[in-house]
Tab-separated table of C-alpha atoms in Angstrom:
chain	number	residue	atom	x	y	z
A	1203	MET	CA	-11.960	17.032	6.566
A	1204	ILE	CA	-9.720	15.414	3.964
A	1205	GLU	CA	-10.843	12.106	2.500
A	1206	SER	CA	-9.039	9.041	3.774
A	1207	LEU	CA	-7.705	7.322	0.647
A	1208	PRO	CA	-4.984	9.841	-0.342
A	1209	LEU	CA	-3.545	9.640	3.166
A	1210	ALA	CA	-3.014	5.893	2.813
A	1211	VAL	CA	-0.632	6.446	-0.118
A	1212	THR	CA	2.872	7.911	0.030
A	1213	HIS	CA	5.459	9.158	-2.422
A	1214	VAL	CA	8.562	6.958	-2.567
A	1215	THR	CA	11.986	8.230	-3.604
A	1216	THR	CA	14.826	5.764	-4.091
A	1217	MET	CA	18.270	6.943	-3.048
A	1218	LEU	CA	21.882	5.857	-3.321
A	1219	GLY	CA	23.767	7.847	-0.731
A	1220	GLN	CA	22.673	11.415	-1.371
A	1221	LYS	CA	21.833	10.765	-5.019
A	1222	THR	CA	18.184	10.585	-6.058
A	1223	LEU	CA	17.515	7.653	-8.378
A	1224	THR	CA	13.799	7.166	-9.100
A	1225	ASN	CA	10.292	8.032	-7.956
A	1226	ALA	CA	7.618	5.479	-7.127
A	1227	THR	CA	4.500	4.927	-5.012
A	1228	GLY	CA	3.890	3.146	-1.740
A	1229	PHE	CA	1.017	2.666	0.689
A	1230	PHE	CA	0.548	1.808	4.341
A	1231	PHE	CA	-0.593	-1.566	5.668
A	1232	GLU	CA	-1.174	-2.328	9.328
A	1233	ARG	CA	-1.510	-5.719	10.964
A	1234	GLU	CA	-1.667	-6.608	14.661
A	1235	GLY	CA	-0.062	-3.311	15.622
A	1236	ARG	CA	2.766	-3.575	13.095
A	1237	LEU	CA	2.930	-0.882	10.405
A	1238	TYR	CA	4.433	-1.415	6.949
A	1239	VAL	CA	5.023	0.550	3.793
A	1240	VAL	CA	4.332	-1.535	0.691
A	1241	THR	CA	5.692	-0.970	-2.813
A	1242	SER	CA	6.882	-2.928	-5.853
A	1243	GLY	CA	9.893	-5.198	-5.558
A	1244	HIS	CA	11.670	-3.615	-8.502
A	1245	VAL	CA	11.544	-0.263	-6.695
A	1246	VAL	CA	14.034	-1.480	-4.070
A	1247	LEU	CA	16.085	-3.748	-6.357
A	1248	ASP	CA	16.017	-4.308	-10.103
A	1249	GLU	CA	18.991	-6.364	-11.196
A	1250	PRO	CA	18.315	-6.237	-14.993
A	1251	SER	CA	18.655	-2.443	-14.955
A	1252	ASN	CA	21.252	-2.449	-12.153
A	1253	HIS	CA	18.930	-0.338	-10.006
A	1254	ARG	CA	20.355	-0.758	-6.501
A	1255	PRO	CA	19.325	1.964	-4.053
A	1256	ASP	CA	20.540	1.719	-0.478
A	1257	ARG	CA	17.548	3.501	1.053
A	1258	ILE	CA	14.169	4.962	0.267
A	1259	GLU	CA	12.452	8.091	1.492
A	1260	ILE	CA	8.695	8.289	2.070
A	1261	GLU	CA	6.701	11.452	2.630
A	1262	LEU	CA	4.565	11.776	5.764
A	1263	HIS	CA	1.866	14.332	6.565
A	1264	VAL	CA	2.209	15.778	10.046
A	1265	ASP	CA	-0.309	18.640	10.254
A	1266	PRO	CA	-4.104	18.155	9.796
A	1267	VAL	CA	-4.555	21.906	9.278
A	1268	ASN	CA	-1.688	22.484	6.856
A	1269	LEU	CA	-1.485	19.500	4.514
A	1270	GLY	CA	1.566	20.970	2.851
A	1271	GLN	CA	3.504	20.348	6.043
A	1272	THR	CA	5.293	17.043	5.497
A	1273	VAL	CA	8.506	15.337	6.504
A	1274	GLN	CA	10.732	12.942	4.627
A	1275	PHE	CA	11.254	9.650	6.460
A	1276	SER	CA	14.322	7.653	5.454
A	1277	ILE	CA	14.367	3.840	5.476
A	1278	LEU	CA	17.615	1.944	5.056
A	1279	LEU	CA	17.247	-1.051	2.721
A	1280	TYR	CA	20.149	-3.055	4.149
A	1281	ARG	CA	21.293	-3.931	7.637
A	1282	ASP	CA	24.570	-5.761	8.196
A	1283	GLY	CA	24.734	-6.366	4.466
A	1284	LYS	CA	21.299	-8.034	4.307
A	1285	SER	CA	18.130	-6.637	2.769
A	1286	VAL	CA	15.452	-5.599	5.271
A	1287	TRP	CA	12.426	-5.791	3.017
A	1288	ARG	CA	10.073	-8.751	3.027
A	1289	GLU	CA	9.435	-10.452	-0.290
A	1290	GLY	CA	7.460	-13.454	-1.423
A	1291	PHE	CA	7.618	-16.257	-3.949
A	1292	ASP	CA	5.125	-18.690	-5.391
A	1293	SER	CA	5.256	-21.587	-7.835
A	1294	ALA	CA	5.814	-19.145	-10.726
A	1295	GLY	CA	8.711	-17.329	-9.065
A	1296	ALA	CA	9.219	-13.989	-7.364
A	1297	ILE	CA	6.253	-11.728	-6.633
A	1298	ASP	CA	6.894	-8.070	-7.411
A	1299	VAL	CA	5.683	-6.784	-4.030
A	1300	VAL	CA	7.707	-5.940	-0.935
A	1301	ALA	CA	6.820	-4.767	2.555
A	1302	LEU	CA	9.107	-2.807	4.875
A	1303	GLN	CA	8.219	-2.622	8.539
A	1304	LEU	CA	8.302	0.867	10.043
A	1305	GLU	CA	9.615	1.578	13.525
A	1306	ARG	CA	6.715	3.374	15.162
A	1307	GLU	CA	8.982	4.978	17.772
A	1308	ALA	CA	10.939	6.699	15.008
A	1309	LEU	CA	7.850	8.103	13.259
A	1310	PRO	CA	6.680	11.679	13.898
A	1311	LYS	CA	4.373	11.959	16.895
A	1312	ALA	CA	1.821	14.008	14.960
A	1313	LEU	CA	1.172	11.686	12.019
A	1314	LEU	CA	-1.745	12.134	9.638
A	1315	MET	CA	-2.298	8.880	7.751
A	1316	HIS	CA	-4.572	5.916	7.086
A	1317	ALA	CA	-3.529	2.315	6.620
A	1318	PHE	CA	-5.089	-0.689	4.931
A	1319	THR	CA	-5.540	-3.741	7.148
A	1320	PRO	CA	-6.380	-7.420	6.528
A	1321	ALA	CA	-10.043	-6.375	6.825
A	1322	HIS	CA	-9.637	-4.367	3.605
A	1323	LEU	CA	-8.601	-7.397	1.543
A	1324	VAL	CA	-11.167	-9.097	-0.679
A	1325	GLY	CA	-13.065	-11.640	1.368
A	1326	LYS	CA	-14.873	-13.323	-1.514
A	1327	LEU	CA	-13.560	-13.424	-5.050
A	1328	ASP	CA	-17.047	-12.972	-6.511
A	1329	GLN	CA	-17.119	-9.458	-5.055
A	1330	MET	CA	-15.155	-8.383	-8.135
A	1331	GLU	CA	-15.204	-9.425	-11.783
A	1332	MET	CA	-13.856	-8.543	-15.195
A	1333	GLY	CA	-14.943	-5.002	-16.063
A	1334	SER	CA	-15.313	-3.861	-12.456
A	1335	SER	CA	-14.254	-0.273	-11.890
A	1336	VAL	CA	-11.148	0.333	-9.755
A	1337	LEU	CA	-8.840	3.193	-8.860
A	1338	ILE	CA	-5.052	3.153	-9.032
A	1339	VAL	CA	-3.701	5.837	-6.704
A	1340	GLY	CA	-0.148	7.079	-7.031
A	1341	PHE	CA	2.394	9.468	-8.494
A	1342	PRO	CA	2.567	8.978	-12.300
A	1343	LEU	CA	5.737	10.642	-13.580
A	1344	GLY	CA	5.884	12.248	-10.163
A	1345	VAL	CA	2.668	14.207	-10.797
A	1346	HIS	CA	0.729	15.060	-7.636
A	1347	ASP	CA	-0.811	17.962	-5.760
A	1348	THR	CA	2.471	19.707	-4.989
A	1349	LEU	CA	0.810	22.161	-2.597
A	1350	HIS	CA	-0.891	19.581	-0.383
A	1351	ARG	CA	1.512	16.723	-1.208
A	1352	LEU	CA	-1.230	14.309	-2.218
A	1353	PRO	CA	-1.388	11.599	-4.921
A	1354	VAL	CA	-3.708	11.410	-7.913
A	1355	ALA	CA	-5.997	8.574	-9.005
A	1356	ARG	CA	-6.391	6.947	-12.394
A	1357	GLN	CA	-9.701	5.347	-13.303
A	1358	SER	CA	-9.310	1.745	-14.442
A	1359	VAL	CA	-11.178	-1.522	-14.887
A	1360	ILE	CA	-10.220	-5.100	-14.163
A	1361	ALA	CA	-9.200	-6.516	-17.550
A	1362	SER	CA	-8.790	-10.224	-16.801
A	1363	ALA	CA	-10.821	-12.822	-14.930
A	1364	PHE	CA	-10.540	-11.785	-11.283
A	1365	GLY	CA	-9.280	-14.495	-8.959
A	1366	ILE	CA	-7.497	-16.266	-11.807
A	1367	ARG	CA	-3.716	-16.043	-12.020
A	1368	PHE	CA	-3.104	-14.453	-15.421
A	1369	GLN	CA	-0.853	-16.780	-17.445
A	1370	GLY	CA	-0.135	-18.635	-14.213
A	1371	LYS	CA	1.398	-15.600	-12.492
A	1372	GLY	CA	0.119	-14.112	-9.231
A	1373	TYR	CA	-1.425	-11.050	-10.826
A	1374	PHE	CA	-4.496	-9.838	-12.685
A	1375	LEU	CA	-4.670	-7.206	-15.409
A	1376	THR	CA	-6.009	-3.669	-15.299
A	1377	ASP	CA	-6.876	-1.461	-18.258
A	1378	ALA	CA	-5.555	2.074	-17.743
A	1379	ARG	CA	-2.992	4.420	-19.180
A	1380	LEU	CA	-0.293	4.415	-16.519
A	1381	HIS	CA	3.221	5.768	-16.312
A	1382	ARG	CA	6.503	5.407	-14.477
A	1383	GLY	CA	6.210	6.457	-10.866
A	1384	THR	CA	3.011	4.436	-10.355
A	1385	SER	CA	4.868	1.262	-9.410
A	1386	GLY	CA	3.707	0.163	-5.968
A	1387	ALA	CA	0.359	1.955	-6.165
A	1388	PRO	CA	-2.657	0.308	-4.500
A	1389	VAL	CA	-5.455	-0.919	-6.760
A	1390	VAL	CA	-8.690	-0.318	-4.875
A	1391	ALA	CA	-12.470	-0.451	-5.157
A	1392	ARG	CA	-15.141	0.934	-2.878
A	1393	LYS	CA	-16.524	-1.584	-0.416
A	1394	SER	CA	-20.044	-0.229	-0.874
A	1395	ALA	CA	-21.963	2.871	-1.839
A	1396	THR	CA	-22.187	3.848	1.828
A	1397	GLY	CA	-19.498	5.803	3.615
A	1398	ASP	CA	-18.262	9.229	2.668
A	1399	GLY	CA	-14.573	8.344	2.446
A	1400	ARG	CA	-13.769	11.004	5.028
A	1401	SER	CA	-15.070	9.794	8.343
A	1402	ASP	CA	-14.265	6.194	7.459
A	1403	PHE	CA	-12.067	4.178	5.061
A	1404	PRO	CA	-14.528	2.366	2.723
A	1405	TRP	CA	-12.050	0.700	0.376
A	1406	MET	CA	-11.106	-2.807	-0.670
A	1407	LEU	CA	-7.440	-3.393	-1.441
A	1408	LEU	CA	-7.353	-5.621	-4.535
A	1409	GLY	CA	-3.800	-5.464	-5.756
A	1410	VAL	CA	-0.456	-3.713	-6.089
A	1411	HIS	CA	0.314	-2.146	-9.460
A	1412	SER	CA	3.624	-3.353	-10.868
A	1413	SER	CA	4.212	-2.638	-14.532
A	1414	ARG	CA	2.730	-2.402	-17.999
A	1415	LEU	CA	2.088	-5.554	-19.971
A	1416	ASP	CA	3.549	-5.522	-23.442
A	1417	VAL	CA	4.055	-8.072	-26.186
A	1418	VAL	CA	7.337	-8.792	-27.911
A	1419	ASN	CA	5.889	-8.651	-31.408
A	1420	ARG	CA	4.245	-5.223	-31.079
A	1421	ASP	CA	5.317	-2.873	-33.880
A	1422	ALA	CA	5.589	0.523	-32.206
A	1423	SER	CA	5.163	2.256	-35.577
A	1424	GLN	CA	1.796	0.566	-36.174
A	1425	ASP	CA	0.480	-0.610	-32.818
A	1426	GLU	CA	-0.186	1.599	-29.826
A	1427	SER	CA	0.546	0.394	-26.329
A	1428	LEU	CA	-2.038	-2.052	-25.033
A	1429	ASP	CA	-2.530	0.041	-21.868
A	1430	LEU	CA	-2.786	-3.220	-19.945
A	1431	ASN	CA	-1.026	-3.471	-16.599
A	1432	CYS	CA	-0.083	-6.106	-14.053
A	1433	ALA	CA	-1.462	-5.865	-10.533
A	1434	TRP	CA	-0.300	-8.476	-8.036
A	1435	TYR	CA	-3.045	-9.853	-5.833
A	1436	ALA	CA	-2.959	-8.075	-2.482
A	1437	ASP	CA	-3.407	-11.245	-0.433
A	1438	ILE	CA	0.378	-11.699	-0.684
A	1439	LEU	CA	0.506	-9.126	2.121
A	1440	MET	CA	-0.818	-11.731	4.533
A	1441	THR	CA	2.382	-13.675	3.883
A	1442	LEU	CA	4.707	-10.673	3.956
A	1443	THR	CA	3.363	-9.257	7.210
A	1444	THR	CA	3.261	-12.321	9.429
A	1445	ALA	CA	5.078	-11.842	12.733
A	1446	THR	CA	7.552	-14.643	12.049
A	1447	VAL	CA	8.519	-13.834	8.448
A	1448	ARG	CA	11.960	-12.344	7.854
């Protein structure tokens, strides 16, 4: 039996017509019967780089015996000229997380997947702290198990005071060497030492990986990358997945 965590994460390909633009990561979130795919905001629209896909494709497993059997599921990003994704803002501006609701009727009947729910969000902030070990699960530079179509995990630690908005923004920092393609990856920690990760889903969803943190005065010839990254607090999903939100 395959463990549950890899099946909660999906490969995201951004498209413009039939042209492939970029690769990224997404994951599934379910609330009150509604199913969403979550990724970074800049995956679906990044105005500074003029990245403007008109749809994304996610990869879905459809055979519990043959994990290599997958289908590509296309999601249009605009309807009647308006964006379909749900995004959020706070006092510091836009939050780099989006949720796109999936039409269950259009999904394959035989679907092998797991989804995070509100029960997987951190209930008490003191459950985590600076230095706590976390996993960031995704597709760095597109790397994954190409036979079974599964993501890989990078070991990381929380690098800033957890529960505190770093520099007033809605994210915390992680310390890990990450790469393009990881945008939208879930940042998770085990709920407890119990649970085998196969028969259940023993994970806390802490954040959504967005981008590397860099400093403007870093001299690339003398100073290596900080390997610090921004992860937006996952509780934004409670705003993005309400029944009444656009």
